[in-house]
CSV table of C-alpha atoms in Angstrom, one decimal:
chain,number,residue,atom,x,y,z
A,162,UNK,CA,0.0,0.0,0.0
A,163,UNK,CA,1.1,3.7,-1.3
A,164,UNK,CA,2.1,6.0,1.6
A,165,UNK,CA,-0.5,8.6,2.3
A,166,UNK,CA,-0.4,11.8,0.3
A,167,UNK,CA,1.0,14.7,2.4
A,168,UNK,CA,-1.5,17.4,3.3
A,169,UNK,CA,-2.3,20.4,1.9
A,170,UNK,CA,-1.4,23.6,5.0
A,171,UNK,CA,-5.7,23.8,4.4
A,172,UNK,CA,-6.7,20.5,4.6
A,173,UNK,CA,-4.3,20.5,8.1
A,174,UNK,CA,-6.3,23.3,9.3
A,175,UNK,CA,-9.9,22.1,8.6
A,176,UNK,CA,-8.6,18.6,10.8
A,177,UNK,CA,-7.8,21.0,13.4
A,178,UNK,CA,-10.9,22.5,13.3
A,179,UNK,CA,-13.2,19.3,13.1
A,180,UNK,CA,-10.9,17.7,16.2
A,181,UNK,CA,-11.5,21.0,18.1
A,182,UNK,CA,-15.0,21.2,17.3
A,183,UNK,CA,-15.2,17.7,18.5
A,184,UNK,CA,-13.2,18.7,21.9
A,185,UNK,CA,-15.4,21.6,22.4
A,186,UNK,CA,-18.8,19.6,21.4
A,187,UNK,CA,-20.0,22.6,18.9
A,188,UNK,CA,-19.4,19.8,16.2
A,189,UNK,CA,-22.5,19.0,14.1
A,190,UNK,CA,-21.6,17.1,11.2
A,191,UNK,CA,-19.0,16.8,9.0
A,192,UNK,CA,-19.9,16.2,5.0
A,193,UNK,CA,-17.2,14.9,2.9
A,194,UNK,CA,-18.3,14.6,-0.9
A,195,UNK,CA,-16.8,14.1,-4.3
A,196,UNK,CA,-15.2,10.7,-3.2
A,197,UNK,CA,-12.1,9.0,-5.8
A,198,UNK,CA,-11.6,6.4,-3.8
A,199,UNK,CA,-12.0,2.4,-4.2
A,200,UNK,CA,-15.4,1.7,-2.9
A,201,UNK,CA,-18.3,2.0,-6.3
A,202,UNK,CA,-20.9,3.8,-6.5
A,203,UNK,CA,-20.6,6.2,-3.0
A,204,UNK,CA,-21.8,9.4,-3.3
A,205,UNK,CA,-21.1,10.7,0.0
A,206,UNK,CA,-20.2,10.4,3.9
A,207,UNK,CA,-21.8,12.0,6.6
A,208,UNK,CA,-20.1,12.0,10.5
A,209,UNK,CA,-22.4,13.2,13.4
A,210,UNK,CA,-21.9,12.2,16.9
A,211,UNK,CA,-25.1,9.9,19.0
A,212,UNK,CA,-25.7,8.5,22.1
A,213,UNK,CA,-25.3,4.7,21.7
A,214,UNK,CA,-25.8,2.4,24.9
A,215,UNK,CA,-25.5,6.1,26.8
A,216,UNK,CA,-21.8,6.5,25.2
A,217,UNK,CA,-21.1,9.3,22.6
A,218,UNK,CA,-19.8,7.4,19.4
A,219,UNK,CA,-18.8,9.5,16.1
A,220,UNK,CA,-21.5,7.3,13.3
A,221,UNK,CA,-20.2,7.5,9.7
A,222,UNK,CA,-23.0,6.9,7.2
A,223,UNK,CA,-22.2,6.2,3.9
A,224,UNK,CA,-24.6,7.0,1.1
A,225,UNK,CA,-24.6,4.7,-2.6
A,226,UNK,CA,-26.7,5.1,-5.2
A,227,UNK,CA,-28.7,2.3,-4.2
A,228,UNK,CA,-28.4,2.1,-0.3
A,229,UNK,CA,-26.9,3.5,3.2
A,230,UNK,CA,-24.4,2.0,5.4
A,231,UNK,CA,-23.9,3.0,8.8
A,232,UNK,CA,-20.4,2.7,10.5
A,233,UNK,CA,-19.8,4.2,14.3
A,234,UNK,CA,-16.5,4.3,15.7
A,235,UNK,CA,-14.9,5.5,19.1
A,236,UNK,CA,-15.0,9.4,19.3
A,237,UNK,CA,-11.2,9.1,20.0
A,238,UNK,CA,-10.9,7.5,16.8
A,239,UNK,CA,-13.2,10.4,14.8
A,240,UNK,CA,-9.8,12.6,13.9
A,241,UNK,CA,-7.9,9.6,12.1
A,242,UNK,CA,-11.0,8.7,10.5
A,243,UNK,CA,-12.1,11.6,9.0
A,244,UNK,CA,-8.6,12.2,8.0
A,245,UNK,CA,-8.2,8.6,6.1
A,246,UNK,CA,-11.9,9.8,4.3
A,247,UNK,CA,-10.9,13.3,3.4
A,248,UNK,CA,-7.9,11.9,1.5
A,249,UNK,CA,-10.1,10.1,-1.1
A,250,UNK,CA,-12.5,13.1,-1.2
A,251,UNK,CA,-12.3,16.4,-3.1
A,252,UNK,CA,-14.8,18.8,-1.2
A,253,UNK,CA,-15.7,18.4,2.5
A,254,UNK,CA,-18.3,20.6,4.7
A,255,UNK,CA,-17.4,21.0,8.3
A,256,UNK,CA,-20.7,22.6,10.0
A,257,UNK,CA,-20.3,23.7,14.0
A,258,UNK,CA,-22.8,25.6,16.6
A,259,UNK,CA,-22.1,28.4,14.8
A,260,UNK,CA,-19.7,28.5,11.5
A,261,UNK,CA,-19.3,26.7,8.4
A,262,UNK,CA,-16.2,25.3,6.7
A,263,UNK,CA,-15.6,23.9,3.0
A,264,UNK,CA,-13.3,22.1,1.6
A,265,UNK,CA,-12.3,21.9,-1.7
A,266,UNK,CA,-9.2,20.5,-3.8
A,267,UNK,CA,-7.5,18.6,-6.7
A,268,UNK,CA,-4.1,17.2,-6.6
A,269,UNK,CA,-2.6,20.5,-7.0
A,270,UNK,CA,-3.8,23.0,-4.5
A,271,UNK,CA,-7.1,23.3,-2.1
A,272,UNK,CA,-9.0,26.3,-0.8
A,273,UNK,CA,-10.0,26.5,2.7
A,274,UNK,CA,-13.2,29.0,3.2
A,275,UNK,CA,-15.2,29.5,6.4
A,276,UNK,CA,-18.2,31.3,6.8
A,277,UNK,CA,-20.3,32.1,9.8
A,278,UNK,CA,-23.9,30.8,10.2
A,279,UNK,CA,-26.9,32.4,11.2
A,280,UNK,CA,-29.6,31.2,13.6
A,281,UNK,CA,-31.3,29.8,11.0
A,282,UNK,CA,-28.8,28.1,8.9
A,283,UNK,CA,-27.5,25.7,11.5
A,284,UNK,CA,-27.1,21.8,10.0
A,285,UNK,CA,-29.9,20.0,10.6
A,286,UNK,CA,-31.9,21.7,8.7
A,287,UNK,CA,-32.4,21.2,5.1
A,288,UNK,CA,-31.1,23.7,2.9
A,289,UNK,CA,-32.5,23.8,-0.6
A,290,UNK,CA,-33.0,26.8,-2.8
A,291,UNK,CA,-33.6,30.1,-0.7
A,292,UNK,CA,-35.4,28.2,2.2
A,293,UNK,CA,-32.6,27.3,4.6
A,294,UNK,CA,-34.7,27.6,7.6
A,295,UNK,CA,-37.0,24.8,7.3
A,296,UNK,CA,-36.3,21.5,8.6
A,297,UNK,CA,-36.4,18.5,7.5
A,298,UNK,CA,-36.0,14.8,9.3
A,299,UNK,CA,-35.8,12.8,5.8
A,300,UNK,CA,-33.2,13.8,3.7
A,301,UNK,CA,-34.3,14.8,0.1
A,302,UNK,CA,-31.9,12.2,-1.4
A,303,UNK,CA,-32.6,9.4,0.1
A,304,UNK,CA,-32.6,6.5,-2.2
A,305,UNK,CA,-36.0,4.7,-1.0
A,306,UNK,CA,-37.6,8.1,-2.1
A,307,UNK,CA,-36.8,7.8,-5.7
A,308,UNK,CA,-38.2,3.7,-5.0
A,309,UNK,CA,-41.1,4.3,-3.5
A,310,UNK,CA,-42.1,7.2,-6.7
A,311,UNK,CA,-41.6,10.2,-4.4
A,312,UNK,CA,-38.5,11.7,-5.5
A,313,UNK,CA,-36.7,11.6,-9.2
A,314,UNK,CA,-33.4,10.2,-10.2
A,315,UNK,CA,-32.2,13.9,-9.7
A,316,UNK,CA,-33.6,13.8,-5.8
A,317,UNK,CA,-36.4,16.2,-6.6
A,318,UNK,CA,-40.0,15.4,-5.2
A,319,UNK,CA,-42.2,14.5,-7.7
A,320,UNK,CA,-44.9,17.8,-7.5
A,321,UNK,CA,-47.6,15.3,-7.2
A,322,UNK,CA,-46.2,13.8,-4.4
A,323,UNK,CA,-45.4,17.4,-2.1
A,324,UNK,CA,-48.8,16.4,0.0
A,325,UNK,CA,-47.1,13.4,1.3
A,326,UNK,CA,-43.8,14.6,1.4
A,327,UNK,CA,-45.3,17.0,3.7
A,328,UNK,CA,-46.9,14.4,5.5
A,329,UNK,CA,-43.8,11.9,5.7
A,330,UNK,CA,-41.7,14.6,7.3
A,331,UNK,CA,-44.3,15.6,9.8
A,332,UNK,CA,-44.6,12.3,10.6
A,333,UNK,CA,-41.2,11.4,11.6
A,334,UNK,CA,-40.9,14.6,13.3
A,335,UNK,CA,-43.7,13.4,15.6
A,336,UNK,CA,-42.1,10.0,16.1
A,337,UNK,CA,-39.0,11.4,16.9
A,338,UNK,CA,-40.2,13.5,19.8
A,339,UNK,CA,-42.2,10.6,20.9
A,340,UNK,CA,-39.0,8.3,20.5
A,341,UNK,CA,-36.7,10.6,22.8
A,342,UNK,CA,-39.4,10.1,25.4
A,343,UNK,CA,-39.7,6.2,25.9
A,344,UNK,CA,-38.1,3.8,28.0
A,345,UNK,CA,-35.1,2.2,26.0
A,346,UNK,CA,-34.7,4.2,23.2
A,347,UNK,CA,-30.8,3.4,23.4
A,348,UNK,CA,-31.3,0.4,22.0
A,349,UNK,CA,-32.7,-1.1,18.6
A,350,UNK,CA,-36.9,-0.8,18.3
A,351,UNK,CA,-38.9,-3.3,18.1
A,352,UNK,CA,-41.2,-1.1,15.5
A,353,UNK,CA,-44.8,-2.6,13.8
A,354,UNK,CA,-46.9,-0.4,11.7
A,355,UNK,CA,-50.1,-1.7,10.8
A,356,UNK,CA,-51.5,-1.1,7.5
A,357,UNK,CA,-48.8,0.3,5.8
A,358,UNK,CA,-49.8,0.7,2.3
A,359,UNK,CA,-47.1,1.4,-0.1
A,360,UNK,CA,-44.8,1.4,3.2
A,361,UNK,CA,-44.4,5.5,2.4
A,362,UNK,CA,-44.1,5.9,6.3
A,363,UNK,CA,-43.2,2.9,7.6
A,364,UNK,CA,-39.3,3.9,5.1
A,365,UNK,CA,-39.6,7.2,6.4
A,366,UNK,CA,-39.3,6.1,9.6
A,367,UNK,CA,-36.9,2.9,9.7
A,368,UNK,CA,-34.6,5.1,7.7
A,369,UNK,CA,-34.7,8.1,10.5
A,370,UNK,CA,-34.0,5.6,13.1
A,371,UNK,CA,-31.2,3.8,11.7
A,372,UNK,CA,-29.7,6.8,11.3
A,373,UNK,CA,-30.2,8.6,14.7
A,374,UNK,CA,-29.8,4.9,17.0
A,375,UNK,CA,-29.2,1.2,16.4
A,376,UNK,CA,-30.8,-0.2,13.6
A,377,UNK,CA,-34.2,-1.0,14.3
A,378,UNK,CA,-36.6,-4.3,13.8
A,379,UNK,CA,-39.2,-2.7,11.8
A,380,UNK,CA,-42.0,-4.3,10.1
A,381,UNK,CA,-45.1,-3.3,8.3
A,382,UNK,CA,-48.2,-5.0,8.1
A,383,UNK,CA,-50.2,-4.8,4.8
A,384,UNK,CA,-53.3,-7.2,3.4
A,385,UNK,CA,-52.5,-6.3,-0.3
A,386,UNK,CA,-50.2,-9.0,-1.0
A,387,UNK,CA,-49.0,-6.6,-4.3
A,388,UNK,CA,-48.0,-3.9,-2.1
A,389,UNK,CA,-46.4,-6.5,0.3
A,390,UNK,CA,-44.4,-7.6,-2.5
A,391,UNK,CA,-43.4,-4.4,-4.0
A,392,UNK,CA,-42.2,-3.0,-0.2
A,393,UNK,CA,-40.1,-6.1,0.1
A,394,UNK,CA,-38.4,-4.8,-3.1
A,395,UNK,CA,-37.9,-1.8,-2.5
A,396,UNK,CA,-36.6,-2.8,1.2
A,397,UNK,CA,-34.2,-4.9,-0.3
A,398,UNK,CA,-32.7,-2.2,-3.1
A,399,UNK,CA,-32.5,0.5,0.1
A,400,UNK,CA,-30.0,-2.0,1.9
A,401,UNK,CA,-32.8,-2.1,4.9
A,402,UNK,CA,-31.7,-5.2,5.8
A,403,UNK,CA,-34.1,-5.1,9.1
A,404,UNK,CA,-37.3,-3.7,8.0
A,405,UNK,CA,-39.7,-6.4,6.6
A,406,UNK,CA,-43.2,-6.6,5.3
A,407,UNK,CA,-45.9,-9.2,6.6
A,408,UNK,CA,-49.3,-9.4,4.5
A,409,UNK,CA,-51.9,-9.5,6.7
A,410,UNK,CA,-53.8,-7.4,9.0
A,411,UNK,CA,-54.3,-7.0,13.3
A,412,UNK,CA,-55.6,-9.8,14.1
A,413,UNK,CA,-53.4,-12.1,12.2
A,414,UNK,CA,-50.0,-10.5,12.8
A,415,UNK,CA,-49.0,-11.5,16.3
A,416,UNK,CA,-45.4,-10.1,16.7
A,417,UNK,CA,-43.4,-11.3,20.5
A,418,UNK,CA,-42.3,-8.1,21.2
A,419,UNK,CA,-43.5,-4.5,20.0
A,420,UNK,CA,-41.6,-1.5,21.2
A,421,UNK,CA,-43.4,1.3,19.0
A,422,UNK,CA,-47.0,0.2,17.4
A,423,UNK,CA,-48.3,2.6,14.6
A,424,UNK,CA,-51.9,2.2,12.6
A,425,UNK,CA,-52.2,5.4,10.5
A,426,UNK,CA,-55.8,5.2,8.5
A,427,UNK,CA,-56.8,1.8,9.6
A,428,UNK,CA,-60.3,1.7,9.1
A,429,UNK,CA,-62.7,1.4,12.2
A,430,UNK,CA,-62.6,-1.1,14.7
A,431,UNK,CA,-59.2,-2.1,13.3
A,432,UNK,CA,-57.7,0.9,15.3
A,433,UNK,CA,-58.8,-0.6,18.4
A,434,UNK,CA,-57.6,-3.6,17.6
A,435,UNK,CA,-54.5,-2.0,17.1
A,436,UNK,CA,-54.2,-0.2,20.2
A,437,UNK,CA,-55.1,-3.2,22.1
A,438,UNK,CA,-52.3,-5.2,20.9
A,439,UNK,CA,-49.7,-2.2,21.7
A,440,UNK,CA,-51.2,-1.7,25.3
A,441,UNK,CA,-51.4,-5.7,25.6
A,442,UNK,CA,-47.4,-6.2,24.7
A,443,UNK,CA,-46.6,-3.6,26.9
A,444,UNK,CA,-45.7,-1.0,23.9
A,445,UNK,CA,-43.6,2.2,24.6
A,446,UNK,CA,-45.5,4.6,22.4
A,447,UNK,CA,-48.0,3.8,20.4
A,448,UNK,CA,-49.4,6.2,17.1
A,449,UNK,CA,-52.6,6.0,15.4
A,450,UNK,CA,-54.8,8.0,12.9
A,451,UNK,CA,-58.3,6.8,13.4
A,452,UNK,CA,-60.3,6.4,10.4
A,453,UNK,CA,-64.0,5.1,9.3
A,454,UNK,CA,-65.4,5.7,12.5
A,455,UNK,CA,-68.4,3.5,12.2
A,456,UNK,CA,-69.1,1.2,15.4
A,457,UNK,CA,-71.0,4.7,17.5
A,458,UNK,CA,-73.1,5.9,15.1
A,459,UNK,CA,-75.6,3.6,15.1
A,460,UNK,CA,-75.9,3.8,19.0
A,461,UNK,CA,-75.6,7.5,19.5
A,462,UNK,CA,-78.2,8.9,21.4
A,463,UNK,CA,-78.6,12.8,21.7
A,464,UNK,CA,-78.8,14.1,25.6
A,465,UNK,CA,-81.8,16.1,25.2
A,466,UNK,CA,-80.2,19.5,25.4
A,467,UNK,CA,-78.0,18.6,22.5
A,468,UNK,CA,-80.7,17.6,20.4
A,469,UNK,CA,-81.4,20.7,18.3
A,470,UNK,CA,-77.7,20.1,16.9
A,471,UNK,CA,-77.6,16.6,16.1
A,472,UNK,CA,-80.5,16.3,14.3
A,473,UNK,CA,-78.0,17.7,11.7
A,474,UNK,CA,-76.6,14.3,9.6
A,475,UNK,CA,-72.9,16.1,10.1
A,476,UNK,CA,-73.5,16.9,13.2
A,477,UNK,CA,-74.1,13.7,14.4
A,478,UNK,CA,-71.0,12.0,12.8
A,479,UNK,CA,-68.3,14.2,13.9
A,480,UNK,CA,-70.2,14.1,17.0
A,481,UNK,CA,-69.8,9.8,16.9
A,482,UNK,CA,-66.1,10.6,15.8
A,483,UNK,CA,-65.4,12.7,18.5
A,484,UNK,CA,-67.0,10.6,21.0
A,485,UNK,CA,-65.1,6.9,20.0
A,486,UNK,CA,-61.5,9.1,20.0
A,487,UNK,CA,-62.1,10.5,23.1
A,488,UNK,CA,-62.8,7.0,24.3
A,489,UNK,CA,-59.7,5.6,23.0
A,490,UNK,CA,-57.9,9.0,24.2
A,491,UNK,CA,-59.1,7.7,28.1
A,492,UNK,CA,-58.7,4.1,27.8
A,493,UNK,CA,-54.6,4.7,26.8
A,494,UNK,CA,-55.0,7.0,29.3
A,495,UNK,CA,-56.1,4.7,32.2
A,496,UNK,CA,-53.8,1.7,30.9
A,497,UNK,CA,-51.1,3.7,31.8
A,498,UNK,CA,-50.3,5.8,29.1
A,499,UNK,CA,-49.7,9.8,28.7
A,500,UNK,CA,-52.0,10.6,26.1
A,501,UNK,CA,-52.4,13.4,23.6
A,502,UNK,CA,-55.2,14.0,20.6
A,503,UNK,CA,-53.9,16.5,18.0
A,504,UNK,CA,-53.9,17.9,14.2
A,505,UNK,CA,-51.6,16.1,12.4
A,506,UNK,CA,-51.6,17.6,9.5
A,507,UNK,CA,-53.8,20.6,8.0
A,508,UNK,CA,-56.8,19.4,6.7
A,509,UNK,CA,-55.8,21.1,3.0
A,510,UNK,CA,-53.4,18.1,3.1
A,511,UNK,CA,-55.3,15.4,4.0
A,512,UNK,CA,-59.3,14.5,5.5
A,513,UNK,CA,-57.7,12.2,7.8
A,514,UNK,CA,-55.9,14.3,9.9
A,515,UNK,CA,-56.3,13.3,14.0
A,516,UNK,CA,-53.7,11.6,15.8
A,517,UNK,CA,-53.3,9.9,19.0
A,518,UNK,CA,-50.2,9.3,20.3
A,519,UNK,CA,-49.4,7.7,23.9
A,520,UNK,CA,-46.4,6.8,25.6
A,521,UNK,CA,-46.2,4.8,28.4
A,522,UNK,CA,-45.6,5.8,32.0
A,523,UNK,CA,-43.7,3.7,34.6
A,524,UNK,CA,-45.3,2.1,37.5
A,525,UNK,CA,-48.5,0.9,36.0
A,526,UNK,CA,-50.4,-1.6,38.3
A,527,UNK,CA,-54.3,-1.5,37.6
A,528,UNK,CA,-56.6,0.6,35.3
A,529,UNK,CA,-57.7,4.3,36.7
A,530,UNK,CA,-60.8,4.1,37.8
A,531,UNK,CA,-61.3,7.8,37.9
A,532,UNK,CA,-61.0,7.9,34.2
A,533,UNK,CA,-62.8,4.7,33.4
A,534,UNK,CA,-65.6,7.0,35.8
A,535,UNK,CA,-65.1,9.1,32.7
A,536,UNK,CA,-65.3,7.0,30.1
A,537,UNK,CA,-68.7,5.6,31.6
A,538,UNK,CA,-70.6,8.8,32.3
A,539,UNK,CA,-69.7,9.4,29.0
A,540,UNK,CA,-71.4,6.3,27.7
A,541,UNK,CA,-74.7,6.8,29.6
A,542,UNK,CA,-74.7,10.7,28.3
A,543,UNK,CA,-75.0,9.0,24.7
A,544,UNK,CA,-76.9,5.8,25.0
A,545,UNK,CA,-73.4,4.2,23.8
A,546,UNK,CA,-73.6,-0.1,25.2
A,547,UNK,CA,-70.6,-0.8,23.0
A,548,UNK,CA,-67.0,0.5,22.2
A,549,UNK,CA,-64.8,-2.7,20.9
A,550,UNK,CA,-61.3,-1.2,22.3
A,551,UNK,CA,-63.0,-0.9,25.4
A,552,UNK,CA,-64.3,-4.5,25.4
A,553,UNK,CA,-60.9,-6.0,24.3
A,554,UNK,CA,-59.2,-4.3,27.4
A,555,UNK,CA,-61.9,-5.4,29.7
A,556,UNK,CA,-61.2,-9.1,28.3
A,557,UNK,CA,-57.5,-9.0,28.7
A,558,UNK,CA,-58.1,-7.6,32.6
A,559,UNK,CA,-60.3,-10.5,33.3
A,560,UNK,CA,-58.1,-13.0,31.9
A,561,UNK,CA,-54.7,-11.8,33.6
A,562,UNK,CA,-56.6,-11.3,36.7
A,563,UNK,CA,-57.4,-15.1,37.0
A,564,UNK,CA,-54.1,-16.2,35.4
A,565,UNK,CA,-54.3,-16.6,32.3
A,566,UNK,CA,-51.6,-15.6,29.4
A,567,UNK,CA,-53.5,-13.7,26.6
């Protein structure tokens, strides 16, 4: 092997700076492009420093044209790494808390610029065009977006497909919230998302995680066997190697151990049987957008007072809607779970925009019966004999309280 190419006076001083920034943790993340070395088809590296098993590692991600691969290494080791990568690489971006350095040179000469940022501009935040201040938790090049039809070979989202390119990052920047929150997070998720279509989400979000902490177990339920197939595909092509697909629905996929459950848009009842297999395996969060809400209308009963306004056909439905979320909202709620009901995203970009998400609180021994109080005065206001999350709780209860496994 060759000795090592002496450095450039510039390429000495951006080391410096990156071990420095390192030192003094204002180091965000290091970019190194324009790679000449011997490994095909790499585009690009990326350094940031995580948490990993509560110890600060330096994680190297290495983006192809077909797939990631994530490398972490011992912080101590970051300066001799970054120096063996910037030797096969013509331009690299050194961002800190508040300052920017680039890169660039050929085998003749290289010029070293720095640049200060503002508020706005600091990495981690997507940069494209004249909007550097909006954020972004997928990256716009990501190679399962040009799979899945939402970016093109040139990593621009497809115009058709802003609405859920809206909706994927919101998503993820909801989960990631959530994530920081639960028990265990320093280790790889046991994720299962139920229904998940085309799998536009369930990507969106393997890819975030694998990227922030260990890679996770993800896997996403479908029935269409098509869409199951196509996902697997497109898994495979992405170098996911753990995320998997399952055709199938709730009540046939039965995984051993769920971490994070999500059902976005599964219709009716199959929410609840959703939620009861998160809260029934113990799940750290679990993140649903209800849909088809079907199983109350037929029993809703106006209190007399509130007749005059649901004698109104609408009224009455988003009055039945209302009513089975809250529900859900309070059982969560008095399984143990910190529970919140919000806009996911504006209604110009979908119909379907509510979401619960829970995460669960320590030291859970018995249901609340203050809030299941709630949950039945709120029955008797509105005639309602039946919710089925509510009866598949009460099931479980019996059965663990007489010794039984469910």
């Amino acid at each position: 092997m060759s000795a090592p190419a002496p450095l450039f006076p510039q390429e000495q001083q951006f080391l410096d700076a990156f071990q420095q920034a390192v030192d003094a943790q204002r180091f965000e993340r290091l970019i190194l492009s324009q790679y000449k070395g011997e490994l095909e088809q790499l585009e690009k590296i990326t350094l940031r420093v995580i948490s990993l098993q509560n110890e600060q590692v330096m994680s190297c991600l290495y983006r192809y044209k077909t797939q990631d691969v994530t490398k972490n290494y011992p912080l101590n080791q970051a300066a001799a790494q970054a120096a063996e990568l910037l030797q096969r690489c013509r331009q690299a971006n050194l961002f800190t808390a508040d300052e920017e350095l680039q890169l660039k040179k050929n085998r003749k000469k290289a010029l070293l610029t720095v640049s200060q940022l503002k508020p706005e501009a600091k990495p981690g935040q997507e940069q494209q065009g004249h909007d550097r201040a909006k954020r972004r938790y997928v990256d716009q090049d990501s190679p399962f977006l040009q799979l899945l039809g939402i970016a093109d070979a040139k990593a621009q989202i497809i115009p058709s497909m802003a609405r859920k390119w809206k909706q994927i990052n919101k998503f993820v920047e909801i989960c990631a919230g959530a994530v920081e929150q639960i028990q265990g997070a320093d280790r790889p998720l046991h994720v299962v998302d139920f229904g998940a279509g085309k799998g536009y989400l369930t990507f969106a979000l393997y890819d975030y995680l694998a990227k922030q902490l260990q890679a996770p177990f993800v896997t996403g339920v479908e029935l269409n066997p098509k869409m199951v197939e196509f996902c697997r595909e497109a898994a495979e092509a992405s170098g996911f190697a753990q995320l998997d697909f399952f055709q199938g629905d709730v009540r046939t996929y039965a995984p051993k151990q769920l971490d994070v459950m999500i059902a976005l848009h599964a219709c009716d009842v199959a929410t609840d049987f959703a939620i009861h297999s998160g809260i029934r395996l113990n799940a750290q969060m679990i993140m649903c957008a209800p849909c088809c809400h079907k199983e109350l209308r037929p029993q809703l009963r106006s209190p007399k007072v509130l007749a005059p306004m649901l004698q109104f056909g609408i009224h009455a439905g988003q009055q039945a809607e209302m009513l089975t979320d809250t529900i859900r909202a309070l059982l969560l709620k008095a399984y143990g779970y910190d529970t919140k009901v919000f806009e996911f995203v504006a209604l110009e970009h979908t119909s379907k925009n509510k979401m619960i998400l829970a995460t669960k609180r320590s030291g859970f021994t018995a249901p609340d019966p203050e809030v299941l109080a709630q949950i039945q005065a709120l029955k008797e206001m509105y005639g309602i004999q039946k919710h089925s999350l509510e009866l598949l709780l009460n099931d479980q209860w019996d059965q663990q309280n007489i010794g039984c496994k469910c």
